XYZ file of C-alpha atoms in Angstrom:
738
model
C -58.451 -8.082 34.799
C -56.569 -6.505 31.885
C -57.837 -6.978 28.341
C -55.576 -8.774 25.878
C -55.593 -7.207 22.427
C -55.002 -9.021 19.163
C -55.424 -8.381 15.479
C -57.266 -11.614 14.744
C -59.087 -13.970 17.088
C -59.822 -17.371 15.544
C -62.752 -19.164 17.201
C -63.699 -22.760 16.471
C -63.102 -26.406 17.278
C -59.556 -27.175 16.222
C -60.040 -30.945 16.376
C -61.700 -31.368 12.967
C -59.760 -34.123 11.187
C -59.920 -32.762 7.637
C -60.147 -29.649 5.514
C -61.725 -27.376 8.109
C -58.626 -27.612 10.299
C -56.036 -27.623 7.523
C -57.617 -24.534 5.952
C -57.701 -22.801 9.325
C -54.065 -23.692 9.988
C -52.947 -22.402 6.591
C -54.744 -19.110 7.140
C -53.211 -18.677 10.594
C -49.737 -19.343 9.207
C -50.268 -16.824 6.406
C -51.499 -14.107 8.775
C -48.715 -14.713 11.288
C -46.074 -14.500 8.569
C -47.619 -11.216 7.377
C -47.216 -9.735 10.857
C -50.736 -10.075 12.254
C -51.109 -11.150 15.870
C -53.399 -14.182 16.075
C -54.966 -15.911 19.080
C -57.094 -19.063 19.229
C -60.264 -19.493 21.272
C -61.416 -23.142 21.162
C -65.079 -24.116 21.442
C -66.554 -27.603 21.326
C -68.311 -28.977 18.273
C -70.544 -31.486 20.106
C -70.568 -33.944 17.204
C -66.798 -34.507 17.259
C -65.423 -37.457 19.217
C -64.161 -36.137 22.525
C -60.965 -38.156 22.552
C -59.846 -36.392 19.393
C -56.819 -34.138 19.817
C -56.154 -30.851 18.054
C -55.333 -31.262 14.380
C -51.560 -31.771 14.000
C -51.115 -28.686 11.812
C -52.809 -26.431 14.356
C -50.961 -28.117 17.223
C -47.731 -27.503 15.325
C -48.460 -23.773 15.076
C -49.056 -23.654 18.834
C -45.856 -25.564 19.591
C -43.900 -23.283 17.244
C -45.193 -20.199 19.044
C -46.934 -18.751 15.982
C -50.245 -18.661 17.815
C -51.445 -19.050 21.410
C -54.598 -20.357 23.055
C -56.835 -18.002 25.007
C -57.400 -19.400 28.517
C -60.947 -19.397 29.889
C -61.928 -16.190 31.680
C -59.372 -14.161 29.703
C -60.833 -10.994 28.176
C -59.975 -10.413 24.535
C -60.348 -7.390 22.288
C -59.884 -8.368 18.640
C -59.902 -6.206 15.561
C -61.386 -9.190 13.718
C -63.094 -12.269 15.145
C -62.963 -15.104 12.646
C -65.406 -17.882 13.585
C -65.104 -21.252 11.837
C -67.949 -23.682 11.049
C -71.557 -22.728 11.947
C -72.226 -26.019 13.749
C -69.770 -24.948 16.476
C -72.093 -22.078 17.390
C -75.533 -23.681 17.464
C -75.546 -23.643 21.288
C -74.500 -21.077 23.855
C -71.265 -21.915 25.684
C -71.244 -22.847 29.345
C -69.340 -19.656 30.178
C -68.895 -16.205 28.613
C -66.349 -15.914 25.838
C -65.364 -12.380 26.973
C -64.743 -11.200 23.415
C -64.991 -7.688 22.000
C -64.671 -7.642 18.220
C -64.411 -4.668 15.909
C -65.503 -6.866 12.996
C -66.589 -10.473 12.703
C -66.906 -13.116 10.027
C -68.300 -16.655 10.254
C -66.525 -18.951 7.804
C -69.083 -21.445 6.513
C -67.211 -24.712 5.928
C -70.365 -26.763 5.443
C -73.574 -26.153 3.469
C -76.774 -25.464 5.417
C -78.528 -28.411 3.727
C -77.249 -31.616 2.152
C -77.941 -32.826 -1.373
C -81.386 -34.067 -0.287
C -82.291 -30.756 1.350
C -81.865 -32.026 4.930
C -80.773 -29.185 7.280
C -77.227 -29.560 8.613
C -77.474 -26.894 11.326
C -80.033 -24.429 12.659
C -79.251 -21.124 10.947
C -81.497 -19.124 13.272
C -79.860 -20.635 16.360
C -76.364 -19.930 15.020
C -77.289 -16.314 14.274
C -78.747 -15.876 17.746
C -75.741 -17.402 19.514
C -73.057 -15.559 17.545
C -74.892 -12.261 17.837
C -75.322 -12.666 21.588
C -71.680 -13.630 22.147
C -70.116 -10.909 20.017
C -72.678 -8.137 20.339
C -72.794 -7.951 16.551
C -73.842 -10.360 13.833
C -70.922 -11.673 11.789
C -70.909 -11.810 8.021
C -71.375 -15.366 6.818
C -68.584 -16.196 4.377
C -69.010 -19.439 2.384
C -65.803 -21.308 1.583
C -66.847 -21.780 -2.021
C -69.584 -21.406 -4.622
C -71.271 -24.701 -3.729
C -71.898 -23.555 -0.164
C -73.083 -20.146 -1.362
C -75.523 -21.772 -3.787
C -76.951 -23.929 -0.983
C -78.248 -20.796 0.772
C -80.272 -19.726 -2.268
C -83.994 -19.852 -1.627
C -83.720 -20.496 2.127
C -86.227 -18.493 4.143
C -83.792 -17.869 6.998
C -80.711 -17.138 4.885
C -78.163 -15.072 6.832
C -76.272 -12.066 5.464
C -73.571 -13.457 3.172
C -70.225 -11.779 2.600
C -69.665 -10.475 -0.901
C -66.733 -12.815 -1.511
C -66.133 -16.467 -0.722
C -63.662 -17.230 2.077
C -61.772 -19.835 0.084
C -59.091 -21.999 1.596
C -55.488 -21.112 0.913
C -52.233 -22.997 1.008
C -49.803 -22.166 3.792
C -46.607 -20.270 3.003
C -44.167 -22.482 1.147
C -46.784 -25.082 0.176
C -47.166 -24.122 -3.496
C -44.768 -26.294 -5.437
C -43.439 -26.205 -8.969
C -45.157 -27.423 -12.121
C -44.248 -30.946 -13.129
C -42.463 -31.355 -16.456
C -44.348 -34.573 -17.124
C -45.544 -37.837 -15.564
C -43.292 -39.702 -13.153
C -42.933 -42.914 -15.153
C -44.197 -45.038 -17.977
C -47.277 -46.341 -16.160
C -49.747 -43.649 -15.038
C -50.530 -43.505 -11.325
C -53.998 -42.209 -10.449
C -54.630 -41.427 -6.779
C -56.922 -39.880 -4.235
C -56.895 -39.157 -0.506
C -59.807 -38.357 1.793
C -61.254 -39.268 5.140
C -62.870 -42.746 5.040
C -66.374 -41.267 5.274
C -68.443 -43.177 2.681
C -70.340 -40.055 1.546
C -67.058 -38.504 0.374
C -66.407 -41.413 -1.990
C -68.374 -43.017 -4.850
C -71.515 -44.739 -3.622
C -71.252 -48.112 -5.375
C -68.699 -50.539 -6.743
C -69.637 -49.546 -10.279
C -69.136 -45.860 -9.502
C -65.796 -46.601 -7.839
C -64.521 -48.552 -10.838
C -65.751 -45.861 -13.189
C -63.663 -43.146 -11.501
C -60.780 -45.391 -10.403
C -60.660 -47.987 -13.185
C -59.817 -51.648 -12.971
C -57.258 -51.407 -15.759
C -53.846 -53.104 -15.857
C -52.214 -50.137 -17.615
C -53.234 -47.671 -14.854
C -52.107 -47.945 -11.238
C -54.609 -46.697 -8.640
C -53.579 -45.602 -5.131
C -56.191 -44.612 -2.544
C -55.257 -43.101 0.833
C -58.081 -43.076 3.383
C -59.586 -46.441 2.483
C -61.365 -48.032 5.443
C -63.683 -50.948 6.278
C -66.835 -49.046 5.300
C -65.435 -48.423 1.822
C -64.271 -52.024 1.542
C -67.895 -53.105 1.987
C -68.898 -50.874 -0.920
C -66.111 -51.962 -3.268
C -65.889 -55.654 -2.463
C -62.896 -57.487 -3.985
C -60.121 -55.027 -4.750
C -58.880 -54.779 -8.346
C -55.333 -56.033 -8.786
C -54.108 -52.615 -9.949
C -55.268 -50.916 -6.730
C -53.160 -50.063 -3.678
C -55.159 -48.900 -0.651
C -53.965 -47.369 2.616
C -55.883 -46.296 5.732
C -56.359 -42.624 6.530
C -53.163 -41.067 7.858
C -50.989 -44.088 7.002
C -48.467 -41.852 5.237
C -48.052 -38.061 5.161
C -50.167 -36.473 2.454
C -47.159 -34.761 0.879
C -45.320 -38.050 0.481
C -48.413 -39.698 -0.970
C -48.940 -36.941 -3.537
C -45.279 -37.037 -4.550
C -45.755 -40.609 -5.777
C -48.765 -40.135 -8.076
C -49.367 -38.393 -11.418
C -53.120 -37.737 -11.405
C -55.572 -36.831 -8.673
C -59.174 -37.870 -9.240
C -61.851 -36.582 -6.855
C -65.330 -38.044 -7.286
C -67.947 -38.621 -4.585
C -71.485 -39.907 -4.110
C -74.661 -38.021 -4.935
C -75.572 -37.468 -1.265
C -72.529 -35.278 -0.630
C -71.982 -31.587 -1.328
C -68.248 -30.954 -1.286
C -68.031 -27.533 0.328
C -64.569 -26.742 -0.977
C -62.166 -29.572 -1.761
C -59.087 -29.101 0.381
C -57.476 -32.288 -0.859
C -57.814 -31.018 -4.433
C -56.032 -27.810 -3.478
C -53.171 -29.782 -1.932
C -52.881 -31.961 -5.030
C -52.723 -28.913 -7.295
C -50.067 -27.458 -5.004
C -47.972 -30.580 -5.614
C -48.180 -29.976 -9.374
C -50.528 -32.883 -10.075
C -53.062 -32.971 -12.875
C -56.498 -33.072 -11.237
C -59.573 -34.688 -12.788
C -62.821 -33.432 -11.271
C -66.587 -33.365 -11.817
C -67.719 -30.289 -13.794
C -69.364 -28.655 -10.764
C -65.883 -27.808 -9.419
C -65.068 -25.579 -12.401
C -66.431 -22.317 -10.888
C -63.940 -22.760 -8.036
C -60.805 -24.163 -9.674
C -61.277 -22.787 -13.224
C -58.579 -23.901 -15.671
C -56.562 -25.404 -12.804
C -58.132 -28.839 -13.383
C -59.613 -31.069 -16.062
C -63.373 -31.619 -15.776
C -64.993 -34.837 -16.881
C -67.450 -37.559 -15.957
C -66.103 -40.492 -13.923
C -66.361 -42.777 -16.921
C -64.011 -40.553 -18.918
C -61.178 -40.636 -16.370
C -59.286 -43.574 -17.871
C -59.317 -42.088 -21.379
C -58.158 -38.685 -20.119
C -55.328 -40.269 -18.136
C -54.127 -42.324 -21.097
C -54.231 -39.326 -23.439
C -52.278 -37.081 -21.081
C -49.734 -39.789 -20.345
C -49.097 -40.229 -24.041
C -48.437 -36.479 -24.412
C -46.073 -35.236 -21.682
C -46.219 -31.689 -23.067
C -49.981 -31.572 -22.461
C -49.412 -32.906 -18.946
C -46.796 -30.222 -18.242
C -49.066 -27.488 -19.608
C -51.939 -28.561 -17.343
C -49.607 -28.714 -14.326
C -48.446 -25.161 -15.090
C -52.057 -23.967 -15.279
C -52.801 -25.543 -11.905
C -49.909 -23.710 -10.243
C -50.942 -20.441 -11.921
C -54.506 -20.761 -10.606
C -53.187 -21.478 -7.132
C -51.030 -18.368 -7.118
C -53.926 -16.232 -8.284
C -56.783 -17.618 -6.167
C -55.420 -19.690 -3.285
C -52.029 -18.287 -2.301
C -51.290 -17.151 1.292
C -51.506 -13.547 0.080
C -55.230 -14.080 -0.583
C -55.855 -14.724 3.116
C -53.810 -11.679 4.084
C -55.591 -9.418 1.578
C -59.108 -10.262 2.762
C -58.179 -9.621 6.390
C -56.458 -6.368 5.444
C -59.599 -5.303 3.579
C -61.554 -5.595 6.827
C -59.138 -4.259 9.450
C -56.190 -2.778 7.614
C -52.529 -3.658 8.136
C -51.161 -5.371 11.263
C -50.812 -3.346 14.437
C -47.624 -1.341 14.756
C -46.375 -3.389 17.701
C -44.569 -6.628 16.845
C -46.939 -9.609 16.687
C -46.801 -12.017 19.579
C -48.363 -15.372 20.215
C -48.003 -15.074 23.963
C -50.394 -13.893 26.624
C -49.632 -11.974 29.816
C -47.778 -14.015 32.407
C -50.059 -16.059 34.650
C -51.130 -14.311 37.801
C -50.710 -16.093 41.108
C -53.323 -17.209 43.595
C -57.020 -17.384 42.835
C -56.751 -14.867 40.017
C -54.727 -17.277 37.886
C -54.990 -17.072 34.113
C -53.973 -20.566 33.099
C -56.767 -23.136 33.227
C -56.366 -25.827 35.862
C -56.325 -29.576 35.512
C -57.130 -31.699 38.559
C -55.429 -35.102 38.507
C -56.943 -37.683 40.853
C -54.952 -40.866 41.439
C -55.767 -44.019 43.314
C -53.504 -45.529 45.955
C -52.090 -48.427 43.979
C -49.841 -51.213 45.165
C -46.848 -49.218 43.964
C -46.540 -45.657 42.707
C -47.578 -46.176 39.083
C -50.752 -44.083 39.106
C -49.116 -41.147 40.866
C -46.009 -41.336 38.681
C -48.060 -41.186 35.474
C -50.077 -38.241 36.767
C -46.855 -36.419 37.586
C -45.387 -37.267 34.181
C -48.300 -35.480 32.533
C -48.597 -32.640 35.045
C -44.985 -31.548 34.774
C -45.357 -31.385 30.988
C -48.553 -29.336 30.798
C -47.808 -26.955 33.665
C -46.744 -24.154 31.286
C -50.133 -24.315 29.521
C -52.461 -25.640 32.211
C -51.824 -25.463 35.942
C -51.856 -28.907 37.592
C -53.309 -29.903 40.938
C -52.905 -33.512 42.085
C -55.274 -35.117 44.557
C -53.823 -38.510 45.366
C -54.677 -41.441 47.564
C -50.992 -42.396 47.667
C -48.991 -41.804 50.830
C -46.137 -40.707 48.576
C -47.839 -37.352 47.944
C -44.675 -35.539 49.052
C -43.108 -36.213 45.623
C -45.798 -33.987 44.118
C -44.835 -31.075 46.323
C -41.171 -31.735 45.590
C -42.043 -30.981 41.949
C -43.593 -27.672 43.001
C -47.101 -28.872 42.169
C -50.100 -28.371 44.435
C -51.035 -31.616 46.175
C -54.018 -32.844 48.158
C -53.962 -36.117 50.079
C -57.192 -38.115 49.987
C -56.870 -41.281 52.114
C -57.922 -44.534 50.468
C -60.666 -46.434 52.259
C -58.300 -49.239 53.304
C -56.134 -46.729 55.132
C -59.043 -45.156 56.993
C -60.888 -48.223 58.182
C -64.018 -46.961 56.410
C -66.378 -49.306 54.659
C -66.608 -48.583 50.932
C -70.264 -47.582 51.197
C -69.212 -44.869 53.636
C -65.997 -43.876 51.859
C -67.513 -43.228 48.412
C -69.944 -40.500 49.603
C -67.110 -38.936 51.578
C -64.861 -39.014 48.515
C -67.596 -37.413 46.449
C -68.078 -34.649 48.996
C -64.357 -33.976 49.295
C -63.782 -33.850 45.539
C -66.829 -31.648 45.095
C -65.279 -29.107 47.433
C -61.929 -29.359 45.629
C -63.611 -28.681 42.290
C -65.416 -25.685 43.742
C -62.207 -24.301 45.208
C -59.706 -25.004 42.417
C -62.204 -24.570 39.552
C -60.431 -26.983 37.187
C -61.424 -27.270 33.548
C -60.477 -30.960 33.371
C -60.540 -33.769 35.933
C -58.307 -36.749 35.111
C -58.641 -39.983 37.069
C -55.659 -42.352 36.925
C -57.006 -45.541 38.471
C -58.107 -49.020 37.525
C -61.461 -48.421 39.229
C -63.667 -45.494 38.136
C -64.713 -44.668 41.684
C -68.310 -43.611 42.153
C -67.097 -40.847 44.420
C -65.109 -39.349 41.532
C -67.697 -39.688 38.772
C -70.434 -38.488 41.098
C -68.487 -35.347 41.961
C -67.567 -34.532 38.359
C -71.102 -34.997 37.069
C -72.271 -32.114 39.225
C -70.297 -29.721 36.993
C -71.569 -30.046 33.399
C -68.975 -27.668 31.942
C -66.138 -29.852 33.214
C -64.188 -32.263 31.031
C -63.622 -35.714 32.532
C -60.916 -38.162 31.445
C -60.142 -41.664 32.695
C -56.438 -42.479 32.360
C -56.374 -46.255 32.284
C -53.510 -48.596 31.476
C -54.121 -51.888 29.708
C -52.985 -55.522 30.294
C -55.830 -56.413 32.667
C -56.401 -60.140 33.276
C -59.226 -61.610 31.165
C -62.594 -61.039 32.807
C -61.197 -58.767 35.505
C -62.899 -55.412 35.874
C -65.407 -55.930 33.085
C -67.929 -53.893 35.047
C -65.401 -51.102 35.470
C -64.791 -50.917 31.721
C -68.540 -50.608 31.205
C -68.451 -47.370 33.203
C -66.103 -45.624 30.784
C -69.041 -43.849 29.144
C -69.355 -41.739 32.277
C -66.179 -39.980 31.142
C -65.785 -37.725 28.145
C -62.719 -39.656 27.055
C -60.398 -42.489 28.011
C -56.662 -41.857 27.784
C -54.701 -45.083 27.428
C -50.916 -45.129 27.832
C -49.364 -47.290 25.161
C -47.961 -50.761 25.798
C -44.868 -52.154 24.112
C -46.370 -55.565 24.898
C -49.780 -54.650 23.434
C -49.894 -57.737 21.150
C -50.088 -59.874 24.314
C -52.891 -57.838 25.910
C -55.911 -60.121 26.301
C -57.892 -58.113 28.861
C -61.276 -56.359 28.656
C -59.845 -52.928 27.835
C -58.617 -54.208 24.481
C -61.104 -53.157 21.823
C -63.440 -51.707 24.446
C -64.536 -49.008 21.995
C -65.749 -45.608 23.057
C -63.785 -42.405 23.136
C -60.301 -43.878 23.687
C -57.148 -41.933 22.846
C -54.130 -44.229 22.756
C -50.728 -42.608 23.074
C -47.201 -43.986 23.074
C -45.879 -45.523 26.317
C -45.802 -42.914 29.079
C -42.508 -42.319 30.869
C -41.734 -39.882 33.662
C -38.423 -38.396 32.563
C -37.444 -36.500 29.489
C -34.371 -38.099 27.945
C -32.071 -35.231 28.900
C -33.039 -35.533 32.578
C -31.422 -38.926 33.165
C -27.993 -38.781 34.761
C -25.064 -40.016 32.707
C -23.384 -43.204 33.920
C -20.480 -41.587 35.749
C -22.607 -38.881 37.357
C -25.217 -41.394 38.496
C -22.552 -43.615 40.062
C -21.076 -40.664 41.924
C -24.483 -39.747 43.358
C -25.148 -43.350 44.381
C -21.667 -43.834 45.820
C -20.835 -46.721 43.496
C -17.371 -47.915 42.559
C -16.932 -46.846 38.906
C -14.914 -49.970 38.086
C -17.221 -52.671 39.453
C -20.452 -53.963 37.884
C -23.670 -52.755 39.464
C -27.142 -54.271 39.420
C -30.435 -52.609 40.300
C -33.176 -54.590 42.064
C -36.673 -53.188 41.409
C -38.869 -55.683 43.185
C -41.784 -53.391 43.965
C -43.210 -51.881 47.103
C -43.941 -55.273 48.642
C -47.438 -54.254 49.686
C -49.149 -57.391 48.422
C -46.251 -59.869 48.134
C -43.139 -60.518 50.189
C -39.828 -60.148 48.373
C -37.238 -60.865 51.074
C -36.756 -64.471 49.914
C -36.436 -63.276 46.328
C -33.792 -60.743 47.345
C -31.794 -63.460 49.065
C -32.011 -65.751 46.031
C -30.814 -62.988 43.701
C -27.953 -61.902 45.963
C -26.793 -65.476 46.522
C -26.862 -66.336 42.836
C -25.021 -63.183 41.777
C -22.322 -63.850 44.367
C -21.555 -67.130 42.599
C -21.622 -65.913 38.976
C -18.331 -64.025 39.106
C -17.003 -60.946 40.868
C -19.796 -59.925 43.262
C -21.619 -56.930 41.789
C -22.715 -53.875 43.700
C -26.415 -54.373 44.428
C -28.701 -51.360 44.725
C -32.198 -52.031 46.068
C -34.988 -49.725 44.959
C -37.134 -48.857 47.972
C -40.554 -47.423 47.203
C -41.690 -44.517 49.360
C -44.873 -46.408 50.178
C -43.130 -49.749 50.596
C -43.808 -52.131 53.443
C -40.123 -52.213 54.364
C -39.266 -48.631 55.280
C -36.044 -49.488 57.100
C -32.490 -49.726 55.867
C -31.554 -51.958 52.966
C -30.417 -55.494 53.838
C -26.742 -56.017 54.537
C -24.709 -56.053 51.351
C -27.160 -53.855 49.461
C -27.404 -50.105 48.924
C -30.869 -48.651 49.375
C -32.257 -46.121 46.880
C -35.361 -44.154 47.842
C -34.878 -41.115 45.629
C -37.737 -40.443 43.197
C -37.755 -41.226 40.331
C -35.549 -44.282 39.950
C -35.350 -43.622 36.207
C -32.930 -40.772 36.820
C -30.243 -43.278 37.885
C -30.732 -46.161 35.439
C -27.596 -45.377 33.431
C -25.501 -46.268 36.487
C -26.268 -49.974 36.168
C -25.005 -52.849 34.074
C -28.301 -54.679 34.402
C -31.444 -54.871 36.511
C -33.782 -57.433 38.007
C -37.259 -55.938 38.083
C -40.950 -56.608 38.384
C -42.585 -55.876 35.041
C -44.935 -53.176 36.276
C -45.977 -50.638 33.659
C -43.636 -47.799 34.603
C -40.562 -49.895 35.414
C -40.948 -51.959 32.250
C -41.130 -48.985 29.900
C -38.521 -46.879 31.709
C -35.962 -49.707 31.712
C -36.443 -50.559 28.056
C -36.275 -46.889 27.054
C -33.021 -46.552 29.014
C -31.641 -49.626 27.188
C -30.980 -51.176 30.592
C -30.582 -54.972 30.287
C -33.250 -56.386 32.561
C -34.383 -59.736 33.871
C -38.116 -59.132 34.286
C -40.080 -60.967 36.959
C -43.753 -60.480 37.728
C -46.008 -59.722 40.651
C -48.783 -62.233 40.023
C -51.117 -61.185 42.823
C -54.730 -61.178 41.618
C -54.896 -57.374 42.009
C -52.123 -56.827 39.467
C -52.069 -56.472 35.705
C -50.614 -59.329 33.671
C -46.986 -58.489 34.283
C -45.839 -61.967 33.342
C -47.144 -61.473 29.791
C -45.485 -58.083 29.552
C -42.211 -59.728 30.580
C -42.705 -62.659 28.234
C -43.286 -60.358 25.275
C -39.979 -58.620 25.948
C -38.267 -62.021 26.186
C -39.683 -63.255 22.900
C -38.750 -60.030 21.085
C -35.201 -60.137 22.432
C -35.616 -56.959 24.470
C -35.103 -58.512 27.906
C -34.939 -61.770 29.823
C -37.898 -63.060 31.812
C -38.750 -65.602 34.483
C -41.865 -66.420 36.487
C -41.414 -65.349 40.093
C -42.392 -68.750 41.437
C -39.789 -70.547 39.310
C -36.507 -70.160 41.173
C -34.684 -72.360 38.652
C -35.562 -70.009 35.791
C -34.575 -67.014 37.903
C -31.148 -68.516 38.571
C -30.658 -69.311 34.878
C -31.758 -65.801 33.954
C -29.334 -64.229 36.420
C -26.451 -66.306 35.107
C -27.271 -65.234 31.557
C -27.810 -61.528 32.155
C -24.586 -61.244 34.154
C -22.665 -61.918 30.930
C -21.426 -58.725 29.216
C -22.154 -60.120 25.739
C -25.837 -60.687 26.607
C -26.045 -57.232 28.123
C -24.660 -55.718 24.919
C -27.154 -57.637 22.775
C -30.084 -56.492 24.901
C -28.916 -52.879 24.752
C -28.734 -53.058 20.961
C -32.241 -54.493 20.748
C -33.729 -51.840 23.039
C -31.988 -49.075 21.090
C -34.189 -49.952 18.106
C -37.407 -49.173 19.995
C -39.273 -45.931 19.175
C -38.229 -43.058 21.441
C -41.613 -41.316 21.518
C -42.823 -40.542 25.038
C -46.607 -40.667 25.258
C -46.544 -38.275 28.206
C -45.910 -35.434 25.764
C -48.940 -36.184 23.590
C -51.174 -36.890 26.586
C -50.166 -33.628 28.273
C -50.851 -31.650 25.082
C -54.256 -33.275 24.757
C -55.226 -32.413 28.325
C -53.926 -28.842 28.070
C -55.834 -28.301 24.831
C -58.962 -29.806 26.369
C -58.699 -27.370 29.270
C -59.030 -24.477 26.822
C -62.109 -25.751 24.947
C -65.344 -24.028 25.953
C -68.231 -26.482 26.183
C -71.874 -25.871 25.217
C -74.289 -24.983 27.992
C -76.296 -28.066 29.039
C -79.559 -26.098 29.077
C -79.176 -25.057 25.430
C -80.417 -27.807 23.140
C -79.362 -26.064 19.967
C -82.442 -24.080 19.137
């Protein structure tokens, strides 16, 4: 296998939620702009929640093509290997990293001991692991003087780089000095993660740094329940927001002063949020121990002096402007993108002569593939929901992680139609096997699939976490396992299944427009759950326009058309319902053209009833623009596809005990004015609903309401998460971290 060469290889866990990731992203952006080629090699920090996705700033660099991920088994030769955070390297990985590095540095984002002297990571273990993986021991580069000081006097202190590896701001992030405060009333603010150790430790300490004073407005971003317990009743001059509620840039633009004070148990390694505040031209008020790092860029005082300093500066706009100018000057000297470029150039020289690229060699075919694989396993289902969701994700991550779908659905041909590898695994009901026989067989079959395909991630889309699946996955400790599980379960149903979610590394939950009406056991189930926006199969540009869809379906362009989506009919009969709908529509005005959706696994595999046009083509969503309205069961996929297409719909519900609570999903849409709804057993309500939705004015109103819904497709975020996960190297299970 050929070796991929790069100027800089960045190694670390790119899921850190705070300064570690934002500093890494800024450095990558600076190096890429300077012409250095940069690649990312993700490793797992075992203490991070496994449902956490890559930090948005790093994900943005990947999406923009400024940097690429190194797939497992790829061999890399880097002029400089830049490792981030010692705790990521306390254990050997479960597979070789295949890295040759001309030089190496370990950026120390966290002190080796806390304020009480408690070790934060095993220095000896980190030195052993990094030396074994790279063949050379990296220089340890603290991110600031506080981290450097924490190594003083340690018996096992590693070799420290001569200079600190301080964080920098990304290109274009250093703003202009402010000419003065924003308004007459000073606004003092702060943003941080809601970790209590990063904030004052008592109510008195909080009110000392962020005063309860009517002439000063206080805004805190990153305020959570744990902090609320510390503070108690909020002062009237405070405004608090949860972490991530607004973009940091927007938050900083609305305040005058940035105060950063924390409890005595915390050693702030660097202070990324301070750097960002200075970059926005704010006046920063900090404890004196930050002065060696930020110099004259900030004002240093005790928490109790904050209010007086704020009032004095606000009364003298010229002093405020002068301090803002000093902050920008310090940034340009110490924390500009050029600082990151200069320290890399000092180690390896200028960028390579060839143009930088964030791409890797094209994937090879066959068993020598380069892209990591993701194995999607889907249950049979009453309809095609599980398989459709798996396909929605697979077709989006196929350029970064190769999909394989093992499905229990007889509609597996749609997978191959997408050009994706498919395996058919019969469900026990279709084989005549007893469950106690089927589960061991499923485990054996999936075990062989994992051995053959060698996936990095196994994703199960099913309501039941089958023992055959979890048992197979647990034989491969380096494998990531994800349970993709929709919500809206009936109360009490599947409680035992939810309890098994801890056998997966993470739970991926497609969003629900009707989430406020979810009363099932998955709601608030805790654990490693990543919730994304509602998942839909199609990208918006893949749906056929109205005229084109009608041509394909053979519909008269001048007559109204209605789409019946009554499900596969595998656990309820719908022939009587079809007759009721057709008869009612025939009496409401000019008879519409009726198209009947016919599922590929449906009970009725024959022709459509007389007077109806059958549609078997997958997916139905491609043709939704052809219709004036629809009558549909409120299954997950149909519900979200129809609303996203702004298709006026009368939602019914399959209320078989095996189903999710479709009637509540439908009722939520009715109450919010997004659709009409009727219970399937209530023929009177169905007739009234049909008479109403056949009116053009009601159709127009429903379209307007649906057009206001968010357009985000959760399939994009879910696919990115899985593809990123497939690149993260996991620690070896036999290595307990020293």
